[in-house]
mmCIF file of N, CA and C in Angstrom:
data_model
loop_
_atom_site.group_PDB
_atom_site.id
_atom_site.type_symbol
_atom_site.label_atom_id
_atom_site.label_comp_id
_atom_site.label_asym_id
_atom_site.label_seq_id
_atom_site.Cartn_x
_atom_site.Cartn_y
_atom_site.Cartn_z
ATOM 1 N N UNK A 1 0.815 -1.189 0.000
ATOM 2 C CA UNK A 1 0.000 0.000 0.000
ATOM 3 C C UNK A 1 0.863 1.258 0.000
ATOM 4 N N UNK A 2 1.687 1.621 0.753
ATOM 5 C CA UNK A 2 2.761 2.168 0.571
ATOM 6 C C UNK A 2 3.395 2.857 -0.512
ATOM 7 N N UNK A 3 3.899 1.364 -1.415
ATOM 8 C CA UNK A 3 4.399 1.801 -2.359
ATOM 9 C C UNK A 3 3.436 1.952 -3.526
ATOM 10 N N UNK A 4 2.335 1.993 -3.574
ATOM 11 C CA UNK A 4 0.982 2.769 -4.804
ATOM 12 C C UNK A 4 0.816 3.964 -4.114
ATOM 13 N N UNK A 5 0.897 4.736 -2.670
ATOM 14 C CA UNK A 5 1.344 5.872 -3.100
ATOM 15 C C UNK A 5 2.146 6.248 -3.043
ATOM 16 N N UNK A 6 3.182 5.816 -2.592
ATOM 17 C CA UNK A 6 4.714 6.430 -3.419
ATOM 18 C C UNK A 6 4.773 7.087 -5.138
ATOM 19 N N UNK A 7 4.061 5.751 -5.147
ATOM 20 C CA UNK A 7 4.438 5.657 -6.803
ATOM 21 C C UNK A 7 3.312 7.066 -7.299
ATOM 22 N N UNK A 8 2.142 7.547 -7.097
ATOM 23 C CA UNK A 8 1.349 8.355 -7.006
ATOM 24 C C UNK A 8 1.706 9.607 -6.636
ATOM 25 N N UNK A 9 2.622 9.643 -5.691
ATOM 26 C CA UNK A 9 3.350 10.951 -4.948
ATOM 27 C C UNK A 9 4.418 11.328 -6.253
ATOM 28 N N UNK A 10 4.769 10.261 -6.912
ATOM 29 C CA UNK A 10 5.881 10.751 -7.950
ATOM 30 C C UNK A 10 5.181 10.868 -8.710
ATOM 31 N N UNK A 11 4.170 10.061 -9.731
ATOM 32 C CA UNK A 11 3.506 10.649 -11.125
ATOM 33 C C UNK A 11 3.134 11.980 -10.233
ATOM 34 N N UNK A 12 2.774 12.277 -9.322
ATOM 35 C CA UNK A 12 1.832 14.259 -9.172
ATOM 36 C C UNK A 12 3.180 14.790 -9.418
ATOM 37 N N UNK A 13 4.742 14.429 -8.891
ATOM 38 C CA UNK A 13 5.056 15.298 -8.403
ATOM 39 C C UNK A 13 6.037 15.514 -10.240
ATOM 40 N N UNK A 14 5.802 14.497 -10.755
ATOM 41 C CA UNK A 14 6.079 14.876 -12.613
ATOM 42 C C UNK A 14 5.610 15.674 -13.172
ATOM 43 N N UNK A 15 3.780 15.227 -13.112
ATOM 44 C CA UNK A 15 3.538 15.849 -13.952
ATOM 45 C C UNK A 15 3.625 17.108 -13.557
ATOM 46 N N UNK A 16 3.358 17.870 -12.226
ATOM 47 C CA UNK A 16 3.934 19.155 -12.048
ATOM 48 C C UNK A 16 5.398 19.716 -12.504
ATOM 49 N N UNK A 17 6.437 18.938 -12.332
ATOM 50 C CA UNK A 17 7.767 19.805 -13.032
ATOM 51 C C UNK A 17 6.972 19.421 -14.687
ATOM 52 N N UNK A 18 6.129 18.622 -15.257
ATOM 53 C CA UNK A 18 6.176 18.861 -17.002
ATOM 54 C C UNK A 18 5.327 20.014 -17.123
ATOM 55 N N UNK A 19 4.262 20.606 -16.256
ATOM 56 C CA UNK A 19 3.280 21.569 -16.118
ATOM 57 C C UNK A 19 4.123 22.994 -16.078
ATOM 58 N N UNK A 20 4.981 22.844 -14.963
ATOM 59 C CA UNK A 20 6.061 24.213 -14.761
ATOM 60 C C UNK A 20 6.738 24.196 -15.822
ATOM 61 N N UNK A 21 7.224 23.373 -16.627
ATOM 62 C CA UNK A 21 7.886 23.783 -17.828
ATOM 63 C C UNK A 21 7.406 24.109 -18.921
ATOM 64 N N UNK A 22 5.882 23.613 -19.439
ATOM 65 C CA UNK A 22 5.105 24.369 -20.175
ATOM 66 C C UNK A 22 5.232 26.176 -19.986
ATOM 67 N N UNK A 23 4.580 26.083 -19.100
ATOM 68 C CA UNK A 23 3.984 27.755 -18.431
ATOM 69 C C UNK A 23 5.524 28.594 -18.714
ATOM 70 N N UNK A 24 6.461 27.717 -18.096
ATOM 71 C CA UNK A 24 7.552 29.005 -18.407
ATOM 72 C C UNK A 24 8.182 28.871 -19.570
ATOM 73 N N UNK A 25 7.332 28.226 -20.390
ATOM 74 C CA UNK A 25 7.881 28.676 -22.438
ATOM 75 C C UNK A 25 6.703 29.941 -22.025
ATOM 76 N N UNK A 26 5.690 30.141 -21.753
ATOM 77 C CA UNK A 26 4.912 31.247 -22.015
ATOM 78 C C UNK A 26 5.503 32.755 -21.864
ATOM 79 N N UNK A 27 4.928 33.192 -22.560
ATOM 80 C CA UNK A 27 4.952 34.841 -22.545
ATOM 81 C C UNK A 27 3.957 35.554 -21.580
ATOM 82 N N UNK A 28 4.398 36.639 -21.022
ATOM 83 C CA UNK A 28 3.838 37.000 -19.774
ATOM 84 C C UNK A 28 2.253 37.157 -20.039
ATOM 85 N N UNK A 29 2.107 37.545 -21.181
ATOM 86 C CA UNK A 29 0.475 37.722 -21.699
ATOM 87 C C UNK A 29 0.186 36.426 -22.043
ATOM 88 N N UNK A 30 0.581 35.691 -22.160
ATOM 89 C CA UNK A 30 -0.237 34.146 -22.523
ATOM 90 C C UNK A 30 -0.568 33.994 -20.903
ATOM 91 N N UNK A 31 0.524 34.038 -19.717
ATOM 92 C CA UNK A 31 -0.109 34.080 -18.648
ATOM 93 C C UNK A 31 -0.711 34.649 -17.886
ATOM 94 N N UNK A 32 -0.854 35.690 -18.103
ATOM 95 C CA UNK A 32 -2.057 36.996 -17.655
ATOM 96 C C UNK A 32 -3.197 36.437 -18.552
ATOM 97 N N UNK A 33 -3.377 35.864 -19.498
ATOM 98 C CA UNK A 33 -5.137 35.627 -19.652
ATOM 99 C C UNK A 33 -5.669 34.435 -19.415
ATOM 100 N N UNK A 34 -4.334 33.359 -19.269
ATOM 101 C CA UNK A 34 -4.583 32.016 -18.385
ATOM 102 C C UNK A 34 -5.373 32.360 -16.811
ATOM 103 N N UNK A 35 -4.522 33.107 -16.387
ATOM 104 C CA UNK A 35 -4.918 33.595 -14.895
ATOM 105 C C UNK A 35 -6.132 34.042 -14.714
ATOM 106 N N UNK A 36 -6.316 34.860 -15.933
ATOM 107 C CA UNK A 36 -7.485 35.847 -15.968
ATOM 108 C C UNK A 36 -9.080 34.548 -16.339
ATOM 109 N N UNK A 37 -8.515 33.757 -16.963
ATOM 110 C CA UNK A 37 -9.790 32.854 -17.968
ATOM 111 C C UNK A 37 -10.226 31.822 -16.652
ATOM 112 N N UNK A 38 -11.902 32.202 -16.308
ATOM 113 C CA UNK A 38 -12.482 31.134 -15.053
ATOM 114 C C UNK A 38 -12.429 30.170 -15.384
ATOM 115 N N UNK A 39 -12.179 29.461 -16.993
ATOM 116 C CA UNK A 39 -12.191 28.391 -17.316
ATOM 117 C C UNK A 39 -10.706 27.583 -17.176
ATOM 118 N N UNK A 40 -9.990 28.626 -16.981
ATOM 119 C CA UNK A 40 -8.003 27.569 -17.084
ATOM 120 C C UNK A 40 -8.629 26.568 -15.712
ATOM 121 N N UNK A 41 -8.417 25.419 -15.821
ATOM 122 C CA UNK A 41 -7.905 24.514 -14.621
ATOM 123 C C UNK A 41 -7.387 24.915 -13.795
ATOM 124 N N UNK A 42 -7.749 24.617 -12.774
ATOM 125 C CA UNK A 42 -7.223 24.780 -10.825
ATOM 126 C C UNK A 42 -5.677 24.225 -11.268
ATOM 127 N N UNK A 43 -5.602 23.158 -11.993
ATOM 128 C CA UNK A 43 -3.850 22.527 -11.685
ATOM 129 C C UNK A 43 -2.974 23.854 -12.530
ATOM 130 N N UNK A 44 -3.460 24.560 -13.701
ATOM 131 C CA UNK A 44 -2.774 25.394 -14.345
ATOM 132 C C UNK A 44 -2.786 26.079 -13.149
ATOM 133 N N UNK A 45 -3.628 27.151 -13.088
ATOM 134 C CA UNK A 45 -3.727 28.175 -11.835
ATOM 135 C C UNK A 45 -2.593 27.456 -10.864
ATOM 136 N N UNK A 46 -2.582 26.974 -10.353
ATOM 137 C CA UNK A 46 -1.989 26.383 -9.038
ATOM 138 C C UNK A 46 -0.421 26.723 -9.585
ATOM 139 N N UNK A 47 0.265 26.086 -10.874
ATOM 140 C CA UNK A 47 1.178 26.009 -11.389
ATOM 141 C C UNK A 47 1.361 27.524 -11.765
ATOM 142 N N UNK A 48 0.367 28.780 -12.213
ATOM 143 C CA UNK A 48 1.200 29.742 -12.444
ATOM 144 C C UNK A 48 1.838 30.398 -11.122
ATOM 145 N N UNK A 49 0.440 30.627 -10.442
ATOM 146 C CA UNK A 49 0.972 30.799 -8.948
ATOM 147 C C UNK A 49 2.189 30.638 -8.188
ATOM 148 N N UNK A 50 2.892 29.399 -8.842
ATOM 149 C CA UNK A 50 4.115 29.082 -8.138
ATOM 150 C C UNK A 50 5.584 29.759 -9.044
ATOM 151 N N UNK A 51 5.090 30.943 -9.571
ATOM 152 C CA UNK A 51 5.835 31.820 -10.476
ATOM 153 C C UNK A 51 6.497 32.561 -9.769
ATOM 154 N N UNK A 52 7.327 32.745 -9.263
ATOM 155 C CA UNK A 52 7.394 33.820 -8.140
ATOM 156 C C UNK A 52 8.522 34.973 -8.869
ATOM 157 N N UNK A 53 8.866 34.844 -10.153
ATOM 158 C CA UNK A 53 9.539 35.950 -10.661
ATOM 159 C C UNK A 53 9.012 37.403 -10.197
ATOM 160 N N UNK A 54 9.672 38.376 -10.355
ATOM 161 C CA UNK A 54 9.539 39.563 -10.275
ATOM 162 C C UNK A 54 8.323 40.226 -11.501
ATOM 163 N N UNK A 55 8.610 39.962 -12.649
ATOM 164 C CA UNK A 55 7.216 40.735 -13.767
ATOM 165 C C UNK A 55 6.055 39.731 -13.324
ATOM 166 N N UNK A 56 6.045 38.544 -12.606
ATOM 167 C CA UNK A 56 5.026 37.969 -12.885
ATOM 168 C C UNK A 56 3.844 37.923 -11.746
ATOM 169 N N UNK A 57 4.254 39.347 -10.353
ATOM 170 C CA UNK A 57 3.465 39.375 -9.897
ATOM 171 C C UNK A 57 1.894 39.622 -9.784
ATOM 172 N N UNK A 58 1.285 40.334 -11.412
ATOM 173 C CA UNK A 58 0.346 40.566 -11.993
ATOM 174 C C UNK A 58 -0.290 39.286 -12.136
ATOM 175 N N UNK A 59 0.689 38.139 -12.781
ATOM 176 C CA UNK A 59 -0.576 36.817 -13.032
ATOM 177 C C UNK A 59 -0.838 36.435 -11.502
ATOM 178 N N UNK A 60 -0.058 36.165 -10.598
ATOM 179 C CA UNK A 60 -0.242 35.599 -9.266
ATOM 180 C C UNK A 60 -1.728 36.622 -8.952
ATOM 181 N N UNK A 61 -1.433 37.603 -9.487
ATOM 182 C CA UNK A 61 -2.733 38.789 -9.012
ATOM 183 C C UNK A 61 -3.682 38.244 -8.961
ATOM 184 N N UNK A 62 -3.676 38.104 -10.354
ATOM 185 C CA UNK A 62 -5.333 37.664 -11.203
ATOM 186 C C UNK A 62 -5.672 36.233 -11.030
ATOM 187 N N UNK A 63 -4.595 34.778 -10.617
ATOM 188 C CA UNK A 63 -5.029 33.572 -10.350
ATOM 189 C C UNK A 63 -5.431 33.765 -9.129
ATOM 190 N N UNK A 64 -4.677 35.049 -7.749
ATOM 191 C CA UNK A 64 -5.670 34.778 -6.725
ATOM 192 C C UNK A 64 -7.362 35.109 -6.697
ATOM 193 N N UNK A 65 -7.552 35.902 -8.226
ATOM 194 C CA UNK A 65 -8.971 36.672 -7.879
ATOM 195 C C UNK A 65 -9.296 35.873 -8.975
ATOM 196 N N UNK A 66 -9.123 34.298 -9.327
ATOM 197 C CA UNK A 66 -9.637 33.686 -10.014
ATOM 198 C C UNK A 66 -11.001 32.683 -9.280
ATOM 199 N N UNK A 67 -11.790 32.322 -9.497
ATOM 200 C CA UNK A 67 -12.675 31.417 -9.113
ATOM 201 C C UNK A 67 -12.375 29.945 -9.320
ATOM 202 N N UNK A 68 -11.482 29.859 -9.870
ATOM 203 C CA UNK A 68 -11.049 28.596 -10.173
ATOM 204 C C UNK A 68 -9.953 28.162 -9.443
ATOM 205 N N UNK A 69 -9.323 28.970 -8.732
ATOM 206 C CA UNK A 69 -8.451 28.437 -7.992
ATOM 207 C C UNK A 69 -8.445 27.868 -6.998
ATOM 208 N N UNK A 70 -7.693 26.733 -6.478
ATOM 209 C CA UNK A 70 -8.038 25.791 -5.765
ATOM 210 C C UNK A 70 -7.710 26.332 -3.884
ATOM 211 N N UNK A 71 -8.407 26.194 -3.323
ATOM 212 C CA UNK A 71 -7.844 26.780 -1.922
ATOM 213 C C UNK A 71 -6.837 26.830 -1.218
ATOM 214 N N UNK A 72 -6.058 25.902 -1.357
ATOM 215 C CA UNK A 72 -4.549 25.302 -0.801
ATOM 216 C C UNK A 72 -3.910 26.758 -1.576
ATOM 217 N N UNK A 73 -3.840 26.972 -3.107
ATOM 218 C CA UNK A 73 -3.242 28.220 -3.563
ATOM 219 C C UNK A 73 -3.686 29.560 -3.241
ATOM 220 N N UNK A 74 -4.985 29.591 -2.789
ATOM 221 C CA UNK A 74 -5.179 31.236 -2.288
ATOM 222 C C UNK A 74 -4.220 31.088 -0.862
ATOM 223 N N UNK A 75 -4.279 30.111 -0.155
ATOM 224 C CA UNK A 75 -3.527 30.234 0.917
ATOM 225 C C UNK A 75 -1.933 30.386 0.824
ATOM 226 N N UNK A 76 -1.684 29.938 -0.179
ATOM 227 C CA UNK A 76 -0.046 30.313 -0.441
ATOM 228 C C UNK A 76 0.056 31.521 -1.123
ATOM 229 N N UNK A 77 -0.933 31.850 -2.034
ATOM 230 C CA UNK A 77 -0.874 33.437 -2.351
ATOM 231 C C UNK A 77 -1.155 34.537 -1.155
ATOM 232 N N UNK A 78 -1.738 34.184 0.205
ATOM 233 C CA UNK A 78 -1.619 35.038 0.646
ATOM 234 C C UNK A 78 -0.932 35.006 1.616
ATOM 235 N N UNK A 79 0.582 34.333 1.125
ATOM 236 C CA UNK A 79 1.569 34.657 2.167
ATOM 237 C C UNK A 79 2.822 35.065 0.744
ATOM 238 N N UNK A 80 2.682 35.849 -0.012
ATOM 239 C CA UNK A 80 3.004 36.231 -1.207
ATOM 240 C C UNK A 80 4.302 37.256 -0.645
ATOM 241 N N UNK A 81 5.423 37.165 -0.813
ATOM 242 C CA UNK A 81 6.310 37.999 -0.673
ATOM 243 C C UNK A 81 7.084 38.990 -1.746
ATOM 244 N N UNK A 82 5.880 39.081 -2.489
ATOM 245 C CA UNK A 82 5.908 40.500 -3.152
ATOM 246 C C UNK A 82 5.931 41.734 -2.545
ATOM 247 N N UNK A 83 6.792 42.528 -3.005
ATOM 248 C CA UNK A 83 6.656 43.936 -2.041
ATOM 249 C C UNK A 83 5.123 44.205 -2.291
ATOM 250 N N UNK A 84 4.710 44.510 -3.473
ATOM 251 C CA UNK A 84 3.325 44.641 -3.951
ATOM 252 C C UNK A 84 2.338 43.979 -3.037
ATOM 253 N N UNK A 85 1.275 44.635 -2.012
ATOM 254 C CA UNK A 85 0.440 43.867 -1.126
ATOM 255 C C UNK A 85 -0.495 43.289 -2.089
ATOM 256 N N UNK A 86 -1.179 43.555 -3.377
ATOM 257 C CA UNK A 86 -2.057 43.219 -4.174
ATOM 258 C C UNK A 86 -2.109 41.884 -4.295
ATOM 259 N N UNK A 87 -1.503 41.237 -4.150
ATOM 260 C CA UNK A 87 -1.561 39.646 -4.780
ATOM 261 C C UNK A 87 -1.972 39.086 -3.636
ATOM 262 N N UNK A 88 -1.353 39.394 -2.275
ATOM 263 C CA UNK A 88 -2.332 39.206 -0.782
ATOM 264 C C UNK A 88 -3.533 39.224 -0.703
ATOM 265 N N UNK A 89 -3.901 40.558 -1.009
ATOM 266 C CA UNK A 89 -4.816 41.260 -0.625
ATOM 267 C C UNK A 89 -6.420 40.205 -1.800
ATOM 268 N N UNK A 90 -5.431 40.308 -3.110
ATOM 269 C CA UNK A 90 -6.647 39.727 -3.568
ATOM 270 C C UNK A 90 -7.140 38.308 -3.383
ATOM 271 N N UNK A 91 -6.294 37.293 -2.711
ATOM 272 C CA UNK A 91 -6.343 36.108 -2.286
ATOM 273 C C UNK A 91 -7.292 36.051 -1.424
ATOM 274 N N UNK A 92 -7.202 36.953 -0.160
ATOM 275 C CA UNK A 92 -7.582 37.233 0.963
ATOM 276 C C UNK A 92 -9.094 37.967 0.329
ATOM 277 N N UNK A 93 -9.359 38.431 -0.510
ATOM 278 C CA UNK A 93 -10.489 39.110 -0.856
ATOM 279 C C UNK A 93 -11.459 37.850 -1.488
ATOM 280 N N UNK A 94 -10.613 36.771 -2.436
ATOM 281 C CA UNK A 94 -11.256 35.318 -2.923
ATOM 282 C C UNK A 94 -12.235 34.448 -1.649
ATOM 283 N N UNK A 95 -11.253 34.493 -0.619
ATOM 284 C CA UNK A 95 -11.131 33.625 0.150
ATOM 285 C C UNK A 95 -12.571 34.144 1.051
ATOM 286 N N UNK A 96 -12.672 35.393 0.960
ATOM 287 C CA UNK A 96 -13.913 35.935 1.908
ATOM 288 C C UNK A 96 -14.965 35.900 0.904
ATOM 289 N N UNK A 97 -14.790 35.969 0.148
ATOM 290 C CA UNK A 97 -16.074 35.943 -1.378
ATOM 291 C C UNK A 97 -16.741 34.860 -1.276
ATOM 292 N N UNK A 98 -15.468 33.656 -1.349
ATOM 293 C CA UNK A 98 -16.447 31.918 -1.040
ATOM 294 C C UNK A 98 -17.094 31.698 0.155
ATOM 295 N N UNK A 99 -16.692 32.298 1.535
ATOM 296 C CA UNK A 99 -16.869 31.855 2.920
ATOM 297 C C UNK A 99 -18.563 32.824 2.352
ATOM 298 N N UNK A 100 -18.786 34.159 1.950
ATOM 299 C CA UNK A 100 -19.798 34.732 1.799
ATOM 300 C C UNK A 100 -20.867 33.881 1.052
ATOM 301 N N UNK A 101 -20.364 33.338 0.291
ATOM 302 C CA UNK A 101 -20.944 32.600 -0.967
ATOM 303 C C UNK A 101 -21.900 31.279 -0.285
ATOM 304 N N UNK A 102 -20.860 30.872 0.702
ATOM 305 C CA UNK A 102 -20.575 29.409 1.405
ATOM 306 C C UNK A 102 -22.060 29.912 2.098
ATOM 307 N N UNK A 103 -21.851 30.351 2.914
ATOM 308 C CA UNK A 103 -23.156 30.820 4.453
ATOM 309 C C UNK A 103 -24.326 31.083 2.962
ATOM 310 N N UNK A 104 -24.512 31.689 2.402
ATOM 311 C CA UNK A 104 -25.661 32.352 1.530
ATOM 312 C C UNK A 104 -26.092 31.144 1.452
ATOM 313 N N UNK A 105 -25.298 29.846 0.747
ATOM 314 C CA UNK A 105 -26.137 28.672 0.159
ATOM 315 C C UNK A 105 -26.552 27.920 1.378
ATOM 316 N N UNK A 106 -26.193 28.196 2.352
ATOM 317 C CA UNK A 106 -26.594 27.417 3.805
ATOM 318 C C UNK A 106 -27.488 27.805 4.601
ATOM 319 N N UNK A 107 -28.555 28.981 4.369
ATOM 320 C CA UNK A 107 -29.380 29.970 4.652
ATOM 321 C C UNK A 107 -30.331 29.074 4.545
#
């Protein structure tokens, strides 16, 4: 048992380095409208997120104020060590949107 997820822990942890190497052939505007599109996949999102270059604090922006992003990543976006508070701030703004969202449908 063990070793099926071992073996599971390594296919995720592949196909993520083949995912990170896609994204960084991209051009900063191919990833600003990935970020931006509710339709990109949570695993893309998740993967631009983990961009942490300097120009690319704009996509981290827009995947935290994405709806598609998966929760584990708003929580790492909002410990974002960009000088820029924005990429925090908008994580932290996601994150209160769903909890709002959450109680409404539980009414």
């Amino acid at each position: 048992m063990d070793k099926v997820i071992q073996d599971e822990q390594d296919n995720n942890e592949q196909e993520d380095k083949v995912l990170q190497n896609l994204i960084a052939k991209l051009s900063v505007e191919q990833k600003l409208a990935l970020a931006q599109d509710t339709t990109t996949s949570p695993q893309i999102l998740a993967a631009l997120a983990k961009d942490k270059s300097e120009e690319n604090w704009l996509v981290r922006f827009y995947v935290a104020g994405n709806p598609s992003t998966p929760d584990n990543t708003l929580d790492d976006l909002e410990k974002d060590e960009h000088e820029n508070i924005a990429v925090r701030n908008a994580a932290k703004m996601e994150k209160e949107r769903r909890k709002y969202f959450e109680n409404i449908m539980h009414m």
